[in-house]
Every structure is written in structure tokens, then in C-alpha cells.
């Protein structure tokens, strides 16, 4: 069974990751955070599965499980 993918706006991404807006944009620019999808001139979203994978990667790294 495949998990349902949702599109998350910036406030949802910040809430799920605990990161500030500025940190999300800085890490994205540095290649350390998933890239946003531009759906319009003023609308950006992130895929929920990519945010979940980012959180898992950070958790594994913090625990010393990174491969």
C-alpha cells in the first residue's frame, strides 16, 4: 500500500520540521532540504513524502545511523 502524498505550504513545512521559514529557504538553497514546487507566481509547496524523508534522514543522522 502506498502512502498518500499531500502538498504542504510553508507554514505546514515549518510546523512539521520545527524549522523557521528562513532556515527552510537557506537549507533549500544549500541543497540540504527538498526543493519546493512552484504552482504559480505566488504559490510554492513541498511534497509531504519528501518532507517525511528529510525528517527521517535528520533523525538517523542525529542518532548516528547515517549511512
mmCIF file of C-alpha atoms in Angstrom:
data_model
loop_
_atom_site.group_PDB
_atom_site.id
_atom_site.type_symbol
_atom_site.label_atom_id
_atom_site.label_comp_id
_atom_site.label_asym_id
_atom_site.label_seq_id
_atom_site.Cartn_x
_atom_site.Cartn_y
_atom_site.Cartn_z
ATOM 1 C CA UNK A 1 0.000 0.000 0.000
ATOM 2 C CA UNK A 2 1.329 3.424 -0.949
ATOM 3 C CA UNK A 3 1.166 6.371 1.418
ATOM 4 C CA UNK A 4 -0.890 9.287 0.176
ATOM 5 C CA UNK A 5 1.195 12.286 -0.864
ATOM 6 C CA UNK A 6 -0.006 15.750 0.114
ATOM 7 C CA UNK A 7 1.263 19.136 -0.940
ATOM 8 C CA UNK A 8 2.378 21.251 2.004
ATOM 9 C CA UNK A 9 2.605 25.018 2.176
ATOM 10 C CA UNK A 10 5.404 26.736 4.065
ATOM 11 C CA UNK A 11 3.619 27.050 7.455
ATOM 12 C CA UNK A 12 2.911 23.289 7.388
ATOM 13 C CA UNK A 13 6.531 22.512 6.483
ATOM 14 C CA UNK A 14 7.771 24.706 9.336
ATOM 15 C CA UNK A 15 5.363 23.050 11.770
ATOM 16 C CA UNK A 16 6.380 19.515 10.741
ATOM 17 C CA UNK A 17 10.121 20.165 10.760
ATOM 18 C CA UNK A 18 10.390 22.691 13.566
ATOM 19 C CA UNK A 19 12.419 24.949 11.267
ATOM 20 C CA UNK A 20 11.849 28.648 10.685
ATOM 21 C CA UNK A 21 10.932 29.986 7.249
ATOM 22 C CA UNK A 22 14.405 31.464 6.879
ATOM 23 C CA UNK A 23 16.093 28.159 7.747
ATOM 24 C CA UNK A 24 13.906 26.236 5.280
ATOM 25 C CA UNK A 25 14.899 28.613 2.474
ATOM 26 C CA UNK A 26 18.592 28.611 3.464
ATOM 27 C CA UNK A 27 18.779 24.809 3.610
ATOM 28 C CA UNK A 28 16.907 24.513 0.318
ATOM 29 C CA UNK A 29 19.383 26.934 -1.303
ATOM 30 C CA UNK A 30 22.300 24.901 0.118
ATOM 31 C CA UNK A 31 20.838 21.644 -1.242
ATOM 32 C CA UNK A 32 20.195 20.245 2.240
ATOM 33 C CA UNK A 33 16.384 20.450 2.061
ATOM 34 C CA UNK A 34 13.848 19.250 -0.538
ATOM 35 C CA UNK A 35 13.157 21.643 -3.393
ATOM 36 C CA UNK A 36 9.801 23.365 -3.472
ATOM 37 C CA UNK A 37 7.363 23.083 -6.344
ATOM 38 C CA UNK A 38 6.160 26.363 -7.830
ATOM 39 C CA UNK A 39 2.456 26.084 -8.640
ATOM 40 C CA UNK A 40 2.038 29.733 -9.505
ATOM 41 C CA UNK A 41 3.662 33.112 -9.247
ATOM 42 C CA UNK A 42 2.983 33.269 -5.506
ATOM 43 C CA UNK A 43 2.367 29.646 -4.524
ATOM 44 C CA UNK A 44 5.077 27.181 -3.521
ATOM 45 C CA UNK A 45 4.533 23.760 -1.977
ATOM 46 C CA UNK A 46 6.589 20.778 -0.836
ATOM 47 C CA UNK A 47 5.684 17.104 -1.218
ATOM 48 C CA UNK A 48 4.797 15.508 2.116
ATOM 49 C CA UNK A 49 6.771 12.345 1.295
ATOM 50 C CA UNK A 50 9.941 14.387 0.659
ATOM 51 C CA UNK A 51 9.499 16.268 3.944
ATOM 52 C CA UNK A 52 8.965 12.961 5.783
ATOM 53 C CA UNK A 53 12.148 11.557 4.190
ATOM 54 C CA UNK A 54 14.063 14.691 5.246
ATOM 55 C CA UNK A 55 12.870 14.257 8.841
ATOM 56 C CA UNK A 56 13.878 10.566 8.807
ATOM 57 C CA UNK A 57 17.314 11.467 7.421
ATOM 58 C CA UNK A 58 17.841 14.088 10.144
ATOM 59 C CA UNK A 59 16.688 11.645 12.819
ATOM 60 C CA UNK A 60 19.038 8.925 11.578
ATOM 61 C CA UNK A 61 21.924 11.384 11.419
ATOM 62 C CA UNK A 62 21.268 12.629 14.957
ATOM 63 C CA UNK A 63 21.235 9.044 16.225
ATOM 64 C CA UNK A 64 24.425 8.171 14.381
ATOM 65 C CA UNK A 65 22.593 5.826 11.996
ATOM 66 C CA UNK A 66 23.502 7.758 8.841
ATOM 67 C CA UNK A 67 24.845 5.652 6.019
#
